[in-house]
Amino acid sequence: IRYRKLLIAGLVVMGLFAACKKDYYKDSGLANGRYEGSVLDYLKSKPFFFDTLVQVIDLAGMSDVFQKEQITFFAPSNMCFDSTLMYTNRLLYSAGKDTISKLSQVPKDLWRKVLSRYVFKGKNLLNDYPQLDPNYYDTYPGQFYRSYDGALMNIGVIYGSAGGAQYAGYRQLFLSYTPDITFKPSFWRKAPVSSVNIEPRNGAVHVLNFTNHFFAFDINEFYQL
């Protein structure tokens, strides 16, 4: 009986070992960031994240830009618009003014002025942008670029640390707006990027962090405009 128990226990252990050795992992390779369509087509294919953005592109009269021109776009999500409009309506209500119930109530020129801050001519991926370190700005300043309609924006890559080694860790792309380029980076309005290097046929899309950004970069500026 004792040997029988040992034999059964041994068979159970062997079975468990065989199960553990079973290969449940499948290597699917590196993520493919290419998309067979335009920048606008890509945004339309992700309505959960970008259906409000698609409406704003149309209202701003920029659909052809996103459909036909070679651009780099830093894409704000639906959440960016929701939070901005919610706060704007609070300010309008407090001031005794009509609130915004439809996107079409916002003037076309205002949509375009703000939206164009996120759009740049030509295609640039993560590796095309210089390093940014707000603590050592003189050494790693990122770079200022003119957006599609001429707004001056800073784009740079912040390098994290790893294993105690500075700049050896992850890299995160940032899009920043400042009304005055003489302002120090601590006063910039920064938008961190969550996903980089999505490549539709006519450019590149970098998706902004969903929770850490207000459309127009300043929660009060959209109301003031």
mmCIF file of C-alpha atoms in Angstrom:
data_model
loop_
_atom_site.group_PDB
_atom_site.id
_atom_site.type_symbol
_atom_site.label_atom_id
_atom_site.label_comp_id
_atom_site.label_asym_id
_atom_site.label_seq_id
_atom_site.Cartn_x
_atom_site.Cartn_y
_atom_site.Cartn_z
ATOM 1 C CA ILE A 1 0.000 0.000 0.000
ATOM 2 C CA ARG A 2 2.852 2.300 0.935
ATOM 3 C CA TYR A 3 4.577 1.712 -2.413
ATOM 4 C CA ARG A 4 1.307 2.171 -4.232
ATOM 5 C CA LYS A 5 0.848 5.556 -2.576
ATOM 6 C CA LEU A 6 4.391 6.534 -3.490
ATOM 7 C CA LEU A 7 3.795 5.443 -7.080
ATOM 8 C CA ILE A 8 0.566 7.493 -7.328
ATOM 9 C CA ALA A 9 2.269 10.533 -5.779
ATOM 10 C CA GLY A 10 5.139 10.151 -8.229
ATOM 11 C CA LEU A 11 2.771 9.990 -11.182
ATOM 12 C CA VAL A 12 0.934 13.115 -9.957
ATOM 13 C CA VAL A 13 4.221 15.007 -9.615
ATOM 14 C CA MET A 14 5.302 13.900 -13.074
ATOM 15 C CA GLY A 15 1.951 15.026 -14.484
ATOM 16 C CA LEU A 16 2.254 18.408 -12.858
ATOM 17 C CA PHE A 17 5.798 18.750 -14.123
ATOM 18 C CA ALA A 18 4.676 17.892 -17.654
ATOM 19 C CA ALA A 19 1.900 20.484 -17.407
ATOM 20 C CA CYS A 20 4.396 23.094 -16.260
ATOM 21 C CA LYS A 21 6.638 22.257 -19.178
ATOM 22 C CA LYS A 22 3.779 22.784 -21.622
ATOM 23 C CA ASP A 23 4.460 25.826 -23.778
ATOM 24 C CA TYR A 24 1.586 28.270 -23.344
ATOM 25 C CA TYR A 25 3.656 31.266 -24.511
ATOM 26 C CA LYS A 26 3.425 32.347 -28.089
ATOM 27 C CA ASP A 27 5.922 34.874 -29.420
ATOM 28 C CA SER A 28 3.886 37.232 -31.585
ATOM 29 C CA GLY A 29 6.922 39.365 -32.433
ATOM 30 C CA LEU A 30 7.261 43.114 -32.218
ATOM 31 C CA ALA A 31 4.167 45.302 -32.469
ATOM 32 C CA ASN A 32 3.566 46.581 -35.967
ATOM 33 C CA GLY A 33 2.848 50.295 -35.865
ATOM 34 C CA ARG A 34 1.977 50.619 -39.548
ATOM 35 C CA TYR A 35 -1.584 51.350 -40.611
ATOM 36 C CA GLU A 36 -2.798 50.952 -44.171
ATOM 37 C CA GLY A 37 -4.787 54.158 -44.407
ATOM 38 C CA SER A 38 -4.517 57.876 -43.784
ATOM 39 C CA VAL A 39 -4.091 59.582 -40.416
ATOM 40 C CA LEU A 40 -7.804 60.415 -40.519
ATOM 41 C CA ASP A 41 -8.693 56.817 -41.361
ATOM 42 C CA TYR A 42 -6.678 55.614 -38.377
ATOM 43 C CA LEU A 43 -8.480 57.982 -35.999
ATOM 44 C CA LYS A 44 -11.859 56.901 -37.408
ATOM 45 C CA SER A 45 -10.918 53.266 -36.818
ATOM 46 C CA LYS A 46 -10.648 53.944 -33.045
ATOM 47 C CA PRO A 47 -13.989 55.631 -32.189
ATOM 48 C CA PHE A 48 -13.788 54.735 -28.500
ATOM 49 C CA PHE A 49 -10.738 56.985 -28.195
ATOM 50 C CA PHE A 50 -11.089 59.497 -31.023
ATOM 51 C CA ASP A 51 -14.667 59.984 -32.264
ATOM 52 C CA THR A 52 -14.855 63.468 -30.687
ATOM 53 C CA LEU A 53 -11.476 64.326 -32.210
ATOM 54 C CA VAL A 54 -12.714 63.263 -35.659
ATOM 55 C CA GLN A 55 -15.671 65.636 -35.297
ATOM 56 C CA VAL A 56 -13.373 68.491 -34.260
ATOM 57 C CA ILE A 57 -11.098 67.883 -37.276
ATOM 58 C CA ASP A 58 -14.144 68.237 -39.520
ATOM 59 C CA LEU A 59 -15.427 71.331 -37.706
ATOM 60 C CA ALA A 60 -11.969 72.915 -37.957
ATOM 61 C CA GLY A 61 -11.980 72.381 -41.743
ATOM 62 C CA MET A 62 -8.826 70.252 -41.573
ATOM 63 C CA SER A 63 -10.067 66.897 -42.892
ATOM 64 C CA ASP A 64 -8.011 67.189 -46.090
ATOM 65 C CA VAL A 65 -4.876 67.884 -44.050
ATOM 66 C CA PHE A 66 -5.346 64.617 -42.124
ATOM 67 C CA GLN A 67 -6.384 62.699 -45.207
ATOM 68 C CA LYS A 68 -3.895 63.854 -47.838
ATOM 69 C CA GLU A 69 -0.912 65.770 -46.422
ATOM 70 C CA GLN A 70 2.243 64.327 -44.837
ATOM 71 C CA ILE A 71 1.942 65.233 -41.158
ATOM 72 C CA THR A 72 2.966 64.333 -37.634
ATOM 73 C CA PHE A 73 0.018 64.443 -35.245
ATOM 74 C CA PHE A 74 -0.035 64.380 -31.456
ATOM 75 C CA ALA A 75 -3.512 62.988 -30.903
ATOM 76 C CA PRO A 76 -5.611 64.096 -27.911
ATOM 77 C CA SER A 77 -8.257 61.564 -26.856
ATOM 78 C CA ASN A 78 -11.968 61.965 -26.213
ATOM 79 C CA MET A 79 -11.205 62.350 -22.502
ATOM 80 C CA CYS A 80 -9.149 65.494 -23.212
ATOM 81 C CA PHE A 81 -12.162 67.113 -24.882
ATOM 82 C CA ASP A 82 -14.642 65.907 -22.270
ATOM 83 C CA SER A 83 -12.692 67.356 -19.356
ATOM 84 C CA THR A 84 -11.962 70.627 -21.160
ATOM 85 C CA LEU A 85 -15.582 71.208 -22.206
ATOM 86 C CA MET A 86 -16.883 70.252 -18.768
ATOM 87 C CA TYR A 87 -14.625 72.815 -17.102
ATOM 88 C CA THR A 88 -15.387 75.447 -19.772
ATOM 89 C CA ASN A 89 -19.119 74.995 -19.190
ATOM 90 C CA ARG A 90 -18.635 75.516 -15.471
ATOM 91 C CA LEU A 91 -16.923 78.834 -16.170
ATOM 92 C CA LEU A 92 -19.597 79.853 -18.691
ATOM 93 C CA TYR A 93 -22.366 78.953 -16.255
ATOM 94 C CA SER A 94 -20.687 80.899 -13.437
ATOM 95 C CA ALA A 95 -20.423 83.920 -15.748
ATOM 96 C CA GLY A 96 -24.117 83.709 -16.680
ATOM 97 C CA LYS A 97 -23.349 82.729 -20.284
ATOM 98 C CA ASP A 98 -24.766 79.988 -22.499
ATOM 99 C CA THR A 99 -22.987 76.679 -22.073
ATOM 100 C CA ILE A 100 -21.746 74.435 -24.894
ATOM 101 C CA SER A 101 -24.116 71.564 -25.655
ATOM 102 C CA LYS A 102 -22.859 70.806 -29.183
ATOM 103 C CA LEU A 103 -19.353 70.912 -30.623
ATOM 104 C CA SER A 104 -20.655 72.941 -33.551
ATOM 105 C CA GLN A 105 -21.371 75.846 -31.183
ATOM 106 C CA VAL A 106 -17.629 76.484 -30.899
ATOM 107 C CA PRO A 107 -16.416 78.758 -33.749
ATOM 108 C CA LYS A 108 -14.513 77.044 -36.554
ATOM 109 C CA ASP A 109 -11.544 79.425 -36.200
ATOM 110 C CA LEU A 110 -11.185 78.507 -32.514
ATOM 111 C CA TRP A 111 -11.199 74.784 -33.237
ATOM 112 C CA ARG A 112 -8.550 75.243 -35.918
ATOM 113 C CA LYS A 113 -6.345 77.559 -33.840
ATOM 114 C CA VAL A 114 -6.118 75.056 -31.007
ATOM 115 C CA LEU A 115 -6.134 71.829 -33.044
ATOM 116 C CA SER A 116 -3.292 73.019 -35.277
ATOM 117 C CA ARG A 117 -0.988 73.137 -32.242
ATOM 118 C CA TYR A 118 -0.960 69.361 -32.357
ATOM 119 C CA VAL A 119 -0.183 69.071 -36.076
ATOM 120 C CA PHE A 120 3.242 69.395 -37.739
ATOM 121 C CA LYS A 121 4.214 69.207 -41.386
ATOM 122 C CA GLY A 122 6.313 66.194 -42.354
ATOM 123 C CA LYS A 123 6.794 62.854 -40.634
ATOM 124 C CA ASN A 124 8.768 62.510 -37.398
ATOM 125 C CA LEU A 125 9.098 59.437 -35.193
ATOM 126 C CA LEU A 126 10.420 59.176 -31.634
ATOM 127 C CA ASN A 127 14.063 58.862 -32.698
ATOM 128 C CA ASP A 128 13.815 62.042 -34.764
ATOM 129 C CA TYR A 129 13.372 64.224 -31.674
ATOM 130 C CA PRO A 130 16.185 65.459 -29.391
ATOM 131 C CA GLN A 131 16.549 64.804 -25.689
ATOM 132 C CA LEU A 132 14.781 66.997 -23.155
ATOM 133 C CA ASP A 133 15.736 67.313 -19.498
ATOM 134 C CA PRO A 134 13.924 70.151 -17.685
ATOM 135 C CA ASN A 135 16.510 69.982 -14.883
ATOM 136 C CA TYR A 136 19.418 70.472 -17.303
ATOM 137 C CA TYR A 137 17.672 72.549 -19.906
ATOM 138 C CA ASP A 138 20.823 74.256 -21.194
ATOM 139 C CA THR A 139 22.242 70.854 -22.126
ATOM 140 C CA TYR A 140 19.084 69.020 -23.186
ATOM 141 C CA PRO A 141 16.510 71.598 -24.331
ATOM 142 C CA GLY A 142 14.455 69.462 -26.700
ATOM 143 C CA GLN A 143 13.667 71.631 -29.716
ATOM 144 C CA PHE A 144 11.130 74.276 -30.681
ATOM 145 C CA TYR A 145 9.086 73.588 -33.814
ATOM 146 C CA ARG A 146 6.441 75.556 -35.677
ATOM 147 C CA SER A 147 3.121 73.741 -35.705
ATOM 148 C CA TYR A 148 0.929 73.545 -38.812
ATOM 149 C CA ASP A 149 -0.421 77.084 -38.398
ATOM 150 C CA GLY A 150 2.728 78.542 -36.863
ATOM 151 C CA ALA A 151 2.384 78.074 -33.099
ATOM 152 C CA LEU A 152 5.755 77.611 -31.398
ATOM 153 C CA MET A 153 5.860 74.237 -29.630
ATOM 154 C CA ASN A 154 8.629 72.331 -27.866
ATOM 155 C CA ILE A 155 9.062 68.631 -28.570
ATOM 156 C CA GLY A 156 11.570 66.485 -26.733
ATOM 157 C CA VAL A 157 12.264 63.049 -25.296
ATOM 158 C CA ILE A 158 12.785 62.650 -21.570
ATOM 159 C CA TYR A 159 15.131 59.748 -20.687
ATOM 160 C CA GLY A 160 14.492 57.861 -17.461
ATOM 161 C CA SER A 161 17.064 56.231 -15.203
ATOM 162 C CA ALA A 162 17.678 52.508 -14.839
ATOM 163 C CA GLY A 163 19.818 50.587 -12.362
ATOM 164 C CA GLY A 164 21.150 53.840 -10.972
ATOM 165 C CA ALA A 165 22.382 54.970 -14.388
ATOM 166 C CA GLN A 166 21.059 58.315 -15.554
ATOM 167 C CA TYR A 167 19.369 58.382 -18.990
ATOM 168 C CA ALA A 168 19.644 54.582 -19.321
ATOM 169 C CA GLY A 169 15.932 53.860 -18.816
ATOM 170 C CA TYR A 170 12.686 54.320 -20.693
ATOM 171 C CA ARG A 171 12.119 57.201 -23.088
ATOM 172 C CA GLN A 172 8.967 59.340 -23.111
ATOM 173 C CA LEU A 173 8.036 61.877 -25.747
ATOM 174 C CA PHE A 174 6.580 65.224 -24.633
ATOM 175 C CA LEU A 175 4.775 67.964 -26.545
ATOM 176 C CA SER A 176 4.881 71.305 -24.717
ATOM 177 C CA TYR A 177 3.315 74.697 -25.242
ATOM 178 C CA THR A 178 4.500 77.997 -23.823
ATOM 179 C CA PRO A 179 3.195 81.464 -24.667
ATOM 180 C CA ASP A 180 6.761 82.767 -24.263
ATOM 181 C CA ILE A 181 9.884 80.776 -25.168
ATOM 182 C CA THR A 182 11.872 82.635 -22.499
ATOM 183 C CA PHE A 183 9.839 80.831 -19.821
ATOM 184 C CA LYS A 184 11.655 78.034 -18.014
ATOM 185 C CA PRO A 185 10.431 74.459 -18.661
ATOM 186 C CA SER A 186 8.820 74.356 -15.220
ATOM 187 C CA PHE A 187 6.278 76.868 -16.546
ATOM 188 C CA TRP A 188 5.582 75.035 -19.807
ATOM 189 C CA ARG A 189 2.288 73.252 -20.336
ATOM 190 C CA LYS A 190 3.453 69.719 -21.037
ATOM 191 C CA ALA A 191 1.533 66.879 -22.689
ATOM 192 C CA PRO A 192 3.071 63.420 -22.135
ATOM 193 C CA VAL A 193 2.775 60.880 -24.928
ATOM 194 C CA SER A 194 1.472 57.383 -24.180
ATOM 195 C CA SER A 195 1.882 55.667 -27.578
ATOM 196 C CA VAL A 196 4.446 56.594 -30.228
ATOM 197 C CA ASN A 197 5.279 55.728 -33.819
ATOM 198 C CA ILE A 198 1.891 54.777 -35.217
ATOM 199 C CA GLU A 199 2.484 55.065 -38.960
ATOM 200 C CA PRO A 200 -0.444 55.641 -41.304
ATOM 201 C CA ARG A 201 0.444 56.053 -44.981
ATOM 202 C CA ASN A 202 0.677 59.864 -44.768
ATOM 203 C CA GLY A 203 2.633 60.459 -41.585
ATOM 204 C CA ALA A 204 2.962 59.582 -37.910
ATOM 205 C CA VAL A 205 0.599 59.617 -34.939
ATOM 206 C CA HIS A 206 1.695 59.927 -31.312
ATOM 207 C CA VAL A 207 -1.170 59.492 -28.840
ATOM 208 C CA LEU A 208 -1.211 61.785 -25.812
ATOM 209 C CA ASN A 209 -1.783 60.510 -22.298
ATOM 210 C CA PHE A 210 -5.531 60.205 -21.727
ATOM 211 C CA THR A 211 -5.675 61.592 -18.201
ATOM 212 C CA ASN A 212 -2.952 64.232 -18.012
ATOM 213 C CA HIS A 213 -3.906 66.692 -20.712
ATOM 214 C CA PHE A 214 -6.517 69.364 -21.406
ATOM 215 C CA PHE A 215 -7.246 70.390 -24.978
ATOM 216 C CA ALA A 216 -5.485 73.731 -25.669
ATOM 217 C CA PHE A 217 -2.857 72.821 -23.000
ATOM 218 C CA ASP A 218 -4.322 75.224 -20.435
ATOM 219 C CA ILE A 219 -7.682 74.492 -18.873
ATOM 220 C CA ASN A 220 -8.464 78.216 -18.708
ATOM 221 C CA GLU A 221 -7.182 79.169 -22.152
ATOM 222 C CA PHE A 222 -9.902 77.419 -24.130
ATOM 223 C CA TYR A 223 -12.485 79.427 -22.206
ATOM 224 C CA GLN A 224 -10.574 82.680 -22.693
ATOM 225 C CA LEU A 225 -10.183 82.116 -26.414
#
